């Protein structure tokens, strides 16, 4: 995955790419973080090693994009390495890409929104489909076809309800909102 591809990729796919290819996954994760009492010299030596490992990591582009969307790294705090960058470097990139990152984070959060729209279209399509369309080439009794359609619509409606309830809960609106 290139950096350009990563910018247009949703969070779940980025995470999958990291899960599948991260070189650090098989190493001590402390390598990428400065210890509380670690001297600057020791940290800089270790940081260089971590950056070298990141440079050869197949998941680097996904890792960088996700780190930026997660807000990893602060301008004045040199205590971690992500995707080969120090905290201040990540903070500088984040400032530079502010507009893209805001749009990407919003799109990540709206995965449920797209899913809801798809399900709603499916329910509407199913509800207005004719008996012939619902036969799918197999001769069944109208009552059986109608029962299958009702069951499908109920299942889709329940899934829509689940997603809406989860979205409201995440937004702090409670179940009854
Ligand atoms: S780029 Fe570095 S921090 Fe990111 S997954 Fe790869 S090894 Fe780990």
CSV table of C-alpha atoms and ligand atoms in Angstrom, one decimal:
chain,number,residue,atom,x,y,z
A,1,UNK,CA,0.0,0.0,0.0
A,2,UNK,CA,1.4,3.4,-0.9
A,3,UNK,CA,0.9,6.6,1.1
A,4,UNK,CA,-1.6,7.9,-1.5
A,5,UNK,CA,-3.6,4.6,-1.3
A,6,UNK,CA,-3.5,4.8,2.5
A,7,UNK,CA,-5.0,8.3,2.5
A,8,UNK,CA,-8.0,6.9,0.7
A,9,UNK,CA,-8.4,3.8,2.8
A,10,UNK,CA,-10.8,3.3,5.7
A,11,UNK,CA,-9.5,2.7,9.1
A,12,UNK,CA,-10.5,-1.0,9.3
A,13,UNK,CA,-8.5,-1.8,6.2
A,14,UNK,CA,-5.5,0.2,7.4
A,15,UNK,CA,-5.6,-1.8,10.7
A,16,UNK,CA,-5.8,-5.1,8.8
A,17,UNK,CA,-2.7,-4.1,6.8
A,18,UNK,CA,-0.9,-3.4,10.0
A,19,UNK,CA,-2.0,-6.6,11.7
A,20,UNK,CA,-0.9,-8.6,8.6
A,21,UNK,CA,2.5,-6.9,8.0
A,22,UNK,CA,3.8,-4.9,11.0
A,23,UNK,CA,7.5,-5.8,11.6
A,24,UNK,CA,7.1,-4.6,15.2
A,25,UNK,CA,4.4,-7.1,15.9
A,26,UNK,CA,7.1,-9.8,16.5
A,27,UNK,CA,9.3,-7.5,18.7
A,28,UNK,CA,9.2,-5.9,22.0
A,29,UNK,CA,6.8,-3.0,21.6
A,30,UNK,CA,8.8,-1.0,24.3
A,31,UNK,CA,11.4,-0.5,21.6
A,32,UNK,CA,9.1,2.2,20.0
A,33,UNK,CA,8.6,4.1,23.3
A,34,UNK,CA,11.0,6.1,25.4
A,35,UNK,CA,11.1,4.8,29.0
A,36,UNK,CA,10.3,7.3,31.8
A,37,UNK,CA,13.9,7.4,33.1
A,38,UNK,CA,15.7,6.8,29.9
A,39,UNK,CA,18.6,9.1,29.1
A,40,UNK,CA,18.5,11.2,25.9
A,41,UNK,CA,21.5,9.3,24.5
A,42,UNK,CA,20.0,5.9,25.1
A,43,UNK,CA,16.7,6.9,23.7
A,44,UNK,CA,18.2,8.4,20.5
A,45,UNK,CA,20.2,5.3,19.9
A,46,UNK,CA,17.1,3.1,20.3
A,47,UNK,CA,15.0,5.5,18.3
A,48,UNK,CA,17.4,5.2,15.4
A,49,UNK,CA,17.1,1.4,15.5
A,50,UNK,CA,13.3,1.6,15.6
A,51,UNK,CA,13.3,4.0,12.7
A,52,UNK,CA,15.5,1.6,10.7
A,53,UNK,CA,13.0,-1.2,11.4
A,54,UNK,CA,10.1,1.0,10.3
A,55,UNK,CA,11.9,1.9,7.1
A,56,UNK,CA,11.7,-1.8,6.0
A,57,UNK,CA,8.2,-2.4,7.3
A,58,UNK,CA,5.6,-3.4,4.6
A,59,UNK,CA,2.8,-1.8,6.7
A,60,UNK,CA,4.5,1.6,7.0
A,61,UNK,CA,2.1,3.6,4.9
A,62,UNK,CA,-0.9,2.2,6.7
A,63,UNK,CA,0.8,2.7,10.0
A,64,UNK,CA,1.6,6.4,9.2
A,65,UNK,CA,-1.9,7.1,8.1
A,66,UNK,CA,-3.5,5.5,11.2
A,67,UNK,CA,-1.0,7.2,13.5
A,68,UNK,CA,-1.9,10.6,12.0
A,69,UNK,CA,-5.7,9.9,12.2
A,70,UNK,CA,-5.2,8.8,15.9
A,71,UNK,CA,-3.4,12.0,16.7
A,72,UNK,CA,-0.2,10.2,17.8
A,73,UNK,CA,2.8,12.5,18.5
A,74,UNK,CA,3.1,15.9,20.1
A,75,UNK,CA,5.1,18.9,18.9
A,76,UNK,CA,7.4,19.1,21.9
A,77,UNK,CA,7.5,15.5,23.1
A,78,UNK,CA,10.1,13.1,21.7
A,79,UNK,CA,9.0,9.9,23.3
A,80,UNK,CA,7.8,7.5,20.5
A,81,UNK,CA,8.4,6.3,17.0
A,82,UNK,CA,5.5,5.5,14.7
A,83,UNK,CA,6.0,4.6,11.0
A,84,UNK,CA,9.6,5.8,11.3
A,85,UNK,CA,8.6,9.2,12.6
A,86,UNK,CA,9.3,10.8,15.9
A,87,UNK,CA,6.4,12.4,17.9
A,88,UNK,CA,7.3,16.0,16.8
A,89,UNK,CA,7.6,14.8,13.1
A,90,UNK,CA,4.2,13.2,13.2
A,91,UNK,CA,2.7,16.4,14.8
A,92,UNK,CA,4.2,18.5,12.0
A,93,UNK,CA,2.8,16.2,9.3
A,94,UNK,CA,-0.6,16.3,11.0
A,95,UNK,CA,-0.6,20.1,10.9
A,96,UNK,CA,0.3,20.0,7.2
A,97,UNK,CA,-2.4,17.5,6.4
A,98,UNK,CA,-5.1,18.8,8.7
A,99,UNK,CA,-7.8,19.1,6.1
A,100,UNK,CA,-7.3,15.6,4.6
A,101,UNK,CA,-7.1,14.0,8.1
A,102,UNK,CA,-10.3,15.7,9.3
A,103,UNK,CA,-12.1,14.3,6.2
A,104,UNK,CA,-10.6,10.9,6.6
A,105,UNK,CA,-11.6,10.7,10.3
A,106,UNK,CA,-15.2,11.8,9.5
A,107,UNK,CA,-15.4,9.2,6.7
A,108,UNK,CA,-14.1,6.5,9.1
A,109,UNK,CA,-16.8,7.4,11.6
A,110,UNK,CA,-19.5,7.3,8.9
A,111,UNK,CA,-19.0,3.7,7.9
A,112,UNK,CA,-22.2,2.9,9.8
A,113,UNK,CA,-23.9,5.7,7.8
A,114,UNK,CA,-23.1,4.1,4.5
A,115,UNK,CA,-24.1,0.7,5.8
A,116,UNK,CA,-27.4,2.2,6.9
A,117,UNK,CA,-28.1,3.8,3.5
A,118,UNK,CA,-27.3,0.5,1.8
A,119,UNK,CA,-29.6,-1.4,4.1
A,120,UNK,CA,-32.4,1.1,3.7
A,121,UNK,CA,-32.2,0.9,-0.1
A,122,UNK,CA,-32.3,-2.9,0.2
A,123,UNK,CA,-35.4,-2.8,2.4
A,124,UNK,CA,-37.2,-0.4,0.0
A,125,UNK,CA,-36.2,-2.5,-3.1
A,126,UNK,CA,-37.4,-5.7,-1.4
A,127,UNK,CA,-40.7,-4.2,-0.2
A,128,UNK,CA,-41.7,-3.1,-3.7
A,129,UNK,CA,-40.4,-6.0,-5.6
A,130,UNK,CA,-43.1,-8.0,-7.6
A,131,UNK,CA,-44.0,-11.6,-7.0
A,132,UNK,CA,-42.3,-12.6,-10.2
A,133,UNK,CA,-39.1,-10.9,-9.2
A,134,UNK,CA,-39.2,-12.6,-5.8
A,135,UNK,CA,-39.6,-16.0,-7.4
A,136,UNK,CA,-36.0,-15.9,-8.6
A,137,UNK,CA,-36.9,-18.4,-11.3
A,138,UNK,CA,-38.1,-21.0,-8.8
A,139,UNK,CA,-41.8,-21.7,-8.7
A,140,UNK,CA,-43.1,-21.4,-5.1
A,141,UNK,CA,-46.5,-20.7,-3.7
A,142,UNK,CA,-47.3,-16.9,-3.4
A,143,UNK,CA,-47.8,-17.4,0.4
A,144,UNK,CA,-44.3,-18.9,0.8
A,145,UNK,CA,-42.7,-16.1,-1.3
A,146,UNK,CA,-44.6,-13.5,0.8
A,147,UNK,CA,-43.5,-15.1,4.1
A,148,UNK,CA,-39.9,-15.2,2.9
A,149,UNK,CA,-40.1,-11.5,1.9
A,150,UNK,CA,-41.6,-10.6,5.2
A,151,UNK,CA,-38.9,-12.4,7.1
A,152,UNK,CA,-36.2,-10.7,5.0
A,153,UNK,CA,-37.7,-7.2,5.5
A,154,UNK,CA,-38.0,-7.9,9.3
A,155,UNK,CA,-34.4,-9.0,9.5
A,156,UNK,CA,-33.1,-5.9,7.5
A,157,UNK,CA,-35.3,-3.6,9.6
A,158,UNK,CA,-33.9,-5.2,12.8
A,159,UNK,CA,-30.3,-4.7,11.6
A,160,UNK,CA,-31.1,-1.0,10.7
A,161,UNK,CA,-32.5,-0.6,14.2
A,162,UNK,CA,-29.3,-2.1,15.8
A,163,UNK,CA,-27.0,0.2,13.9
A,164,UNK,CA,-29.1,3.3,14.7
A,165,UNK,CA,-29.2,2.4,18.4
A,166,UNK,CA,-25.4,1.9,18.4
A,167,UNK,CA,-24.9,5.2,16.7
A,168,UNK,CA,-27.2,7.0,19.1
A,169,UNK,CA,-25.4,5.4,22.1
A,170,UNK,CA,-22.0,6.5,20.7
A,171,UNK,CA,-23.3,10.0,20.3
A,172,UNK,CA,-24.5,10.0,23.9
A,173,UNK,CA,-28.2,10.2,23.0
A,174,UNK,CA,-29.3,7.0,24.9
A,175,UNK,CA,-31.4,4.2,23.6
A,176,UNK,CA,-34.7,6.1,23.6
A,177,UNK,CA,-33.5,9.1,21.6
B,1,LIG,S1,6.0,1.1,10.4
B,1,LIG,FE1,7.1,0.8,12.4
B,1,LIG,S2,5.7,1.2,14.0
B,1,LIG,FE2,4.5,1.0,12.1
B,1,LIG,S3,3.8,-1.1,12.0
B,1,LIG,FE3,5.8,-1.0,10.9
B,1,LIG,S4,7.4,-1.4,12.4
B,1,LIG,FE4,5.5,-1.0,13.5
